[in-house]
Coordinates of C-alpha atoms (C1' of nucleotides) in Angstrom, one line a residue:
Chain A
M1 CA -57.7 80.4 106.7
Q2 CA -61.1 82.0 106.1
R3 CA -61.8 85.5 107.1
P4 CA -65.4 85.7 108.4
V5 CA -65.5 89.4 108.6
A6 CA -64.3 91.8 105.9
R7 CA -61.1 93.5 107.0
R8 CA -60.9 97.2 107.1
R9 CA -58.7 98.6 104.4
A10 CA -57.3 102.0 103.8
A11 CA -60.0 104.5 104.0
P12 CA -60.4 106.7 101.0
L13 CA -58.7 109.9 101.9
R14 CA -57.1 110.8 98.6
G15 CA -59.0 113.6 97.0
A16 CA -62.3 114.5 98.7
P17 CA -63.1 112.4 101.7
S18 CA -66.0 110.3 100.5
Q19 CA -66.8 108.9 103.9
A20 CA -66.9 112.2 105.7
N21 CA -70.0 111.2 107.5
L22 CA -68.1 108.7 109.5
D23 CA -66.6 111.1 112.0
L24 CA -66.8 114.7 111.1
E25 CA -64.9 115.7 114.1
M26 CA -61.9 113.5 113.4
V27 CA -61.8 114.6 109.8
A28 CA -61.9 118.2 110.9
R29 CA -59.1 117.7 113.4
A30 CA -57.1 115.8 110.8
Q31 CA -57.4 118.6 108.3
P32 CA -54.3 120.6 109.2
V33 CA -52.3 117.3 109.3
I34 CA -53.5 116.5 105.8
E35 CA -52.5 119.9 104.6
R36 CA -49.0 119.4 106.0
L37 CA -48.6 116.0 104.4
R38 CA -49.8 117.4 101.1
A39 CA -47.5 120.4 101.4
A40 CA -44.6 118.0 101.9
G41 CA -45.6 116.0 98.9
I42 CA -46.9 113.0 100.8
Q43 CA -50.2 111.4 99.8
P44 CA -52.3 111.5 102.9
S45 CA -53.7 108.0 103.4
A46 CA -55.7 107.2 106.5
Q47 CA -52.8 105.4 108.1
R48 CA -50.4 108.2 107.4
V49 CA -52.8 110.8 108.8
A50 CA -53.2 108.6 111.9
V51 CA -49.5 108.3 112.5
A52 CA -48.8 111.9 111.7
S53 CA -51.6 113.2 113.9
Y54 CA -49.8 111.7 116.8
V55 CA -46.2 111.9 116.1
L56 CA -46.1 115.4 114.7
A57 CA -47.9 116.8 117.7
T58 CA -46.4 114.9 120.6
D59 CA -43.5 116.1 122.8
E60 CA -42.9 112.6 124.1
H61 CA -40.0 111.6 121.9
P62 CA -41.7 108.3 121.2
S63 CA -40.1 105.2 119.8
A64 CA -41.5 103.5 116.7
E65 CA -43.0 100.8 118.8
R66 CA -44.7 103.4 121.0
V67 CA -46.1 105.1 118.0
W68 CA -47.5 101.9 116.9
T69 CA -49.2 101.3 120.2
V70 CA -50.7 104.8 120.4
V71 CA -51.9 104.9 116.8
K72 CA -53.6 101.5 117.1
R73 CA -55.9 103.0 119.6
T74 CA -57.5 105.0 116.9
L75 CA -56.7 102.8 113.9
P76 CA -56.7 99.3 115.3
V77 CA -55.6 97.4 112.2
I78 CA -52.6 99.4 111.2
S79 CA -49.5 97.2 110.7
R80 CA -46.1 97.6 112.2
A81 CA -44.5 97.9 108.7
T82 CA -46.8 100.8 107.8
V83 CA -45.8 102.6 111.0
Y84 CA -42.1 102.2 110.3
N85 CA -42.6 103.1 106.6
T86 CA -44.6 106.2 107.5
L87 CA -42.1 107.4 110.1
N88 CA -39.2 107.0 107.6
L89 CA -41.3 108.8 105.1
L90 CA -41.9 111.7 107.5
V91 CA -38.2 111.8 108.3
R92 CA -37.2 111.7 104.6
H93 CA -39.5 114.6 103.9
G94 CA -38.2 116.6 106.8
L95 CA -41.3 116.7 109.0
L96 CA -39.7 114.6 111.7
H97 CA -36.3 114.1 113.2
E98 CA -34.8 110.7 114.2
L99 CA -32.7 110.5 117.3
V100 CA -30.6 107.5 118.1
L101 CA -29.8 107.6 121.8
A102 CA -28.4 104.2 122.6
P103 CA -28.3 100.8 120.9
G104 CA -31.8 99.8 120.2
R105 CA -33.2 103.1 121.4
T106 CA -34.3 105.2 118.5
V107 CA -36.8 108.0 119.1
F108 CA -38.6 110.6 117.0
D109 CA -38.9 114.3 117.5
P110 CA -41.3 116.5 115.6
K111 CA -39.8 119.7 116.9
L112 CA -38.3 121.3 113.8
E113 CA -36.7 124.4 115.3
R114 CA -33.0 124.0 116.0
H115 CA -32.4 122.7 119.5
H116 CA -30.0 120.6 121.5
H117 CA -30.6 117.4 123.5
F118 CA -29.8 116.2 126.9
V119 CA -29.9 112.5 127.7
D120 CA -30.3 111.4 131.3
D121 CA -27.7 108.7 132.2
D122 CA -30.0 106.9 134.5
T123 CA -33.4 107.0 133.0
G124 CA -32.6 107.6 129.3
R125 CA -35.1 110.5 129.4
I126 CA -34.5 113.0 126.7
I127 CA -34.8 116.7 127.3
D128 CA -34.9 119.4 124.6
V129 CA -32.5 122.2 125.2
P130 CA -33.2 125.5 123.6
W131 CA -30.7 126.5 120.9
D132 CA -29.8 129.7 122.7
A133 CA -29.0 128.0 125.9
I134 CA -25.5 127.1 124.6
A135 CA -23.2 129.3 122.6
V136 CA -22.0 127.2 119.7
G137 CA -19.9 128.8 117.0
E138 CA -20.8 127.8 113.4
P139 CA -18.6 124.9 112.5
R140 CA -16.3 126.1 109.8
G141 CA -12.7 125.7 108.8
L142 CA -13.3 122.0 108.5
P143 CA -11.5 121.1 105.3
G144 CA -13.6 118.8 103.1
L145 CA -16.6 118.7 105.4
A146 CA -19.9 120.3 104.3
V147 CA -21.9 120.5 107.5
R148 CA -25.7 120.2 106.9
E149 CA -26.8 120.3 110.5
Y150 CA -25.3 120.0 113.9
Q151 CA -26.3 120.0 117.5
V152 CA -24.9 119.6 121.0
V153 CA -25.6 116.3 122.7
M154 CA -25.2 116.4 126.4
R155 CA -25.3 113.5 128.8
G156 CA -25.5 113.6 132.6
R157 CA -28.1 113.5 135.3
Q158 CA -31.3 115.3 135.8
R159 CA -31.4 116.6 139.3
T160 CA -34.9 115.9 140.3
A161 CA -35.8 115.7 144.0
R162 CA -36.1 111.9 143.9
A163 CA -34.1 110.5 141.0
R164 CA -30.8 109.8 142.7
R165 CA -28.6 106.8 142.5
Chain B
M1 CA 5.2 87.8 135.0
Q2 CA 4.6 87.1 131.4
R3 CA 1.2 85.7 130.6
P4 CA 0.7 83.2 127.9
V5 CA -1.5 85.0 125.5
A6 CA -3.2 82.2 123.6
R7 CA -3.5 79.4 126.1
R8 CA -6.0 77.3 124.4
R9 CA -5.5 76.9 120.8
A10 CA -8.3 75.3 118.8
A11 CA -7.9 75.5 115.1
P12 CA -5.2 77.2 113.0
L13 CA -6.4 80.0 111.0
R14 CA -6.3 79.5 107.3
G15 CA -3.2 80.8 105.6
A16 CA -1.3 81.9 108.7
P17 CA 2.2 80.7 107.9
S18 CA 4.1 82.2 110.8
Q19 CA 1.6 81.9 113.7
A20 CA 4.5 81.7 116.1
N21 CA 6.0 85.0 115.0
L22 CA 2.6 86.6 115.1
D23 CA 2.2 85.4 118.7
L24 CA 5.6 86.7 119.8
E25 CA 5.0 90.0 118.3
M26 CA 1.6 90.1 119.9
V27 CA 2.9 89.3 123.3
A28 CA 5.5 92.1 123.1
R29 CA 2.8 94.5 121.9
A30 CA 0.4 93.4 124.5
Q31 CA 2.4 94.5 127.5
P32 CA 1.3 98.2 127.6
V33 CA -2.2 97.0 127.0
I34 CA -2.0 94.7 130.0
E35 CA -0.7 97.6 132.1
R36 CA -3.6 99.8 131.0
L37 CA -6.2 97.1 131.8
R38 CA -4.6 96.6 135.3
A39 CA -4.5 100.3 135.9
A40 CA -8.2 100.5 135.2
G41 CA -8.9 97.6 137.5
I42 CA -9.6 95.1 134.8
Q43 CA -8.2 91.5 135.1
P44 CA -6.2 91.1 131.9
S45 CA -7.3 87.8 130.4
A46 CA -6.1 86.6 127.0
Q47 CA -9.4 87.5 125.4
R48 CA -9.6 90.9 127.0
V49 CA -6.0 91.7 125.9
A50 CA -6.8 90.6 122.4
V51 CA -9.9 92.8 122.2
A52 CA -8.2 95.7 123.9
S53 CA -5.1 95.5 121.7
Y54 CA -7.2 96.1 118.7
V55 CA -9.9 98.4 119.9
L56 CA -7.8 100.7 122.0
A57 CA -5.3 101.3 119.2
T58 CA -7.5 101.6 116.1
D59 CA -8.8 104.8 114.6
E60 CA -11.4 102.9 112.6
H61 CA -14.4 103.4 114.7
P62 CA -15.3 99.7 114.5
S63 CA -18.6 98.1 115.3
A64 CA -18.7 95.2 117.8
E65 CA -19.1 92.8 114.9
R66 CA -16.0 94.3 113.3
V67 CA -14.1 93.9 116.5
W68 CA -15.0 90.3 116.6
T69 CA -13.9 89.7 113.1
V70 CA -10.6 91.3 113.6
V71 CA -9.8 89.8 117.0
K72 CA -10.7 86.3 115.7
R73 CA -7.7 86.6 113.4
T74 CA -5.4 86.4 116.3
L75 CA -7.6 84.5 118.8
P76 CA -9.7 82.3 116.6
V77 CA -12.0 80.8 119.3
I78 CA -13.1 83.9 121.1
S79 CA -16.9 84.1 121.4
R80 CA -19.2 86.9 120.4
A81 CA -20.5 87.3 123.9
T82 CA -17.0 87.8 125.2
V83 CA -16.3 90.5 122.7
Y84 CA -19.5 92.3 123.6
N85 CA -18.8 91.8 127.3
T86 CA -15.3 93.1 127.0
L87 CA -16.3 96.1 125.0
N88 CA -18.9 97.0 127.6
L89 CA -16.3 96.5 130.3
L90 CA -13.9 98.9 128.6
V91 CA -16.7 101.4 128.2
R92 CA -17.7 101.1 131.8
H93 CA -14.1 101.6 132.9
G94 CA -13.7 104.7 130.7
L95 CA -11.1 103.3 128.3
L96 CA -13.5 103.4 125.4
H97 CA -16.4 105.5 124.1
E98 CA -19.5 104.1 122.5
L99 CA -21.1 106.1 119.7
V100 CA -24.5 105.4 118.4
L101 CA -24.8 106.8 115.0
A102 CA -27.9 105.3 113.5
P103 CA -30.3 102.5 114.3
G104 CA -28.2 99.3 114.4
R105 CA -25.0 101.2 113.9
T106 CA -23.1 101.4 117.2
V107 CA -19.4 102.1 117.0
F108 CA -16.5 102.3 119.4
D109 CA -13.9 105.1 119.8
P110 CA -10.8 104.8 121.9
K111 CA -9.9 108.4 121.6
L112 CA -10.3 109.8 125.1
E113 CA -9.4 113.4 124.5
R114 CA -12.5 115.5 124.0
H115 CA -13.5 115.8 120.4
H116 CA -16.5 116.2 118.2
H117 CA -17.8 114.0 115.5
F118 CA -18.9 114.4 111.9
V119 CA -21.0 111.7 110.2
D120 CA -21.2 111.5 106.5
D121 CA -24.7 111.3 105.2
D122 CA -23.9 109.1 102.3
T123 CA -21.3 106.7 103.5
G124 CA -21.9 106.8 107.3
R125 CA -18.2 107.4 107.7
I126 CA -17.2 109.0 111.0
I127 CA -14.6 111.7 111.2
D128 CA -13.1 113.0 114.5
V129 CA -13.2 116.7 114.7
P130 CA -10.7 118.4 117.1
W131 CA -12.2 120.0 120.1
D132 CA -10.8 123.4 119.2
A133 CA -12.3 123.4 115.7
I134 CA -15.7 124.5 117.1
A135 CA -16.3 127.1 119.7
V136 CA -18.7 125.7 122.2
G137 CA -19.6 127.5 125.4
E138 CA -19.8 125.4 128.5
P139 CA -23.4 124.4 128.9
R140 CA -24.7 126.0 132.0
G141 CA -27.7 127.7 133.3
L142 CA -29.6 124.6 132.5
P143 CA -31.9 124.3 135.5
G144 CA -31.9 120.8 136.9
L145 CA -29.4 119.3 134.5
A146 CA -26.0 118.2 135.6
V147 CA -24.0 117.8 132.4
R148 CA -21.3 115.1 132.6
E149 CA -20.1 115.3 129.0
Y150 CA -21.1 116.9 125.8
Q151 CA -20.0 117.1 122.2
V152 CA -21.1 118.5 118.9
V153 CA -22.5 116.0 116.4
M154 CA -22.4 117.2 112.8
R155 CA -23.9 115.6 109.8
G156 CA -23.3 116.4 106.2
R157 CA -21.2 115.4 103.3
Q158 CA -17.5 114.8 103.0
R159 CA -16.3 116.5 99.8
T160 CA -13.9 113.9 98.5
A161 CA -13.5 113.0 94.9
R162 CA -15.0 109.6 95.5
A163 CA -17.7 109.8 98.1
R164 CA -20.4 110.3 95.4
R165 CA -23.8 109.0 94.7
Chain C
dT1 C1' -69.7 100.9 84.6
dT2 C1' -65.7 98.3 84.2
dC3 C1' -60.9 97.8 83.8
dG4 C1' -56.0 98.2 84.7
dA5 C1' -52.1 100.5 86.6
dG6 C1' -49.9 102.1 90.3
dA7 C1' -49.8 103.3 95.1
dT8 C1' -50.5 101.7 99.6
dC9 C1' -51.1 98.4 103.3
dT10 C1' -50.8 93.9 105.7
dA11 C1' -48.8 89.8 107.9
dG12 C1' -45.2 87.4 108.5
dA13 C1' -40.6 86.1 107.5
dC14 C1' -36.1 87.7 107.8
dA15 C1' -31.6 89.9 109.2
dC16 C1' -29.1 92.1 112.5
dT17 C1' -27.7 93.6 117.1
dG18 C1' -27.2 92.9 121.7
dT19 C1' -28.2 90.2 126.1
dC20 C1' -28.7 86.2 128.8
dT21 C1' -28.0 81.5 130.5
dA22 C1' -26.0 77.1 131.8
dA23 C1' -22.2 74.7 131.5
dA24 C1' -17.2 74.4 130.7
dT25 C1' -12.8 76.2 131.6
dC26 C1' -9.3 78.8 133.8
dG27 C1' -6.3 80.3 137.4
dA28 C1' -5.0 81.5 142.0
dG29 C1' -4.6 79.9 146.5
dC30 C1' -4.6 76.1 149.7
Chain D
dG1 C1' -4.2 67.7 143.4
dC2 C1' -8.4 70.3 145.0
dT3 C1' -11.6 74.1 145.5
dC4 C1' -13.7 78.4 144.6
dG5 C1' -14.7 82.3 142.1
dA6 C1' -13.9 84.6 137.8
dT7 C1' -14.1 84.2 133.0
dT8 C1' -15.4 82.2 128.6
dT9 C1' -18.3 79.6 125.5
dA10 C1' -22.2 78.3 122.4
dG11 C1' -26.5 78.9 121.7
dA12 C1' -30.9 80.6 122.9
dC13 C1' -33.4 84.6 123.3
dA14 C1' -35.3 89.4 122.8
dG15 C1' -35.8 93.7 120.5
dT16 C1' -35.5 96.5 116.4
dG17 C1' -35.9 97.5 111.7
dT18 C1' -36.4 95.8 106.8
dC19 C1' -38.2 93.1 103.1
dT20 C1' -41.6 90.3 100.5
dA21 C1' -45.7 88.6 98.4
dG22 C1' -50.0 89.3 97.9
dA23 C1' -54.3 91.9 99.0
dT24 C1' -56.7 96.2 98.7
dC25 C1' -57.4 100.7 97.4
dT26 C1' -57.9 105.0 94.3
dC27 C1' -57.9 107.1 90.1
dG28 C1' -58.3 107.8 85.4
dA29 C1' -59.4 105.9 80.9
dA30 C1' -62.2 103.4 77.9

DNA sequence: TTCGAGATCTAGACACTGTCTAAATCGAGC
DNA sequence: GCTCGATTTAGACAGTGTCTAGATCTCGAA
């Protein structure tokens, strides 16, 4: 299969951006994200910056598939594997949390401050609950268990005016 | 009164010398399970009794696939769909809890008393933590959220001699 | 400038999990 | 025995996440 038009490849973002004249505003907006990636020891490629720009700033709790959809709007040729790889990379480097809510329903959360989660039984909607809203004693006295992190997961219903079943 | 447990027998399982003894033992053991199913309003078919006999008694936190494997030892022709359907049925009727630990890692827990969970980072092993081991204040004062159930999910490492990487 | 090494990205195949469907079978009541 | 509804079966299907081979990129060295 011939490719009539040259495919876009990873833009040169390592080191000084050599194509800075492409979109100065985008580069300027991306700058803090690039800093964060560098600070975390992640090489900031164009794809990674695009993914991180969305997923580290949203409060949507997006799924991987949703991230792919959104990021494609600004970087149309990014592949699914790259999105998954980048999300895993961000999780491994502690910039992102992964929440598994139900079978086949994994979601990402950039909020790094400690907080709890509430999951709506009907809609599956996730709501962040401030850490101070629930009094939880530090788990200790658990022989043989070194607790790295913990949180309260609540399930129930969100009492909105309409959502009733 | 007594229900034939394995009505249609297809193929003998390899290396099962005393299948008859196994069946007798199973029938005797199945009686309380049948009662529980009936009490929950579930029609106790042979397949359901076989699934429930294992999954309601284990402390293994098995996955659906694991349940299928184990149940097939006593009921060789049970289909995957039936196992999934039965597990969902048990969950819907409150005899079983579903835990989603990681993408593609859903597990079932027959322990109905309130308790918390600890997940080992390295091995994925799940450990039940008694309710009283952690002081958690009742979640309230959460505007618009009707909490049905909640628990603490801890992650970290189990300090055993072996769990090492 | 050219080259090569290593990092990154892509497309698609693959594996796994869970659901759905149509048809077969069961079992209770007539 | 017959019928009807519930249940089960096998396999197809759908969604999610990983893996692979090869292409492309960047950088530093020659």
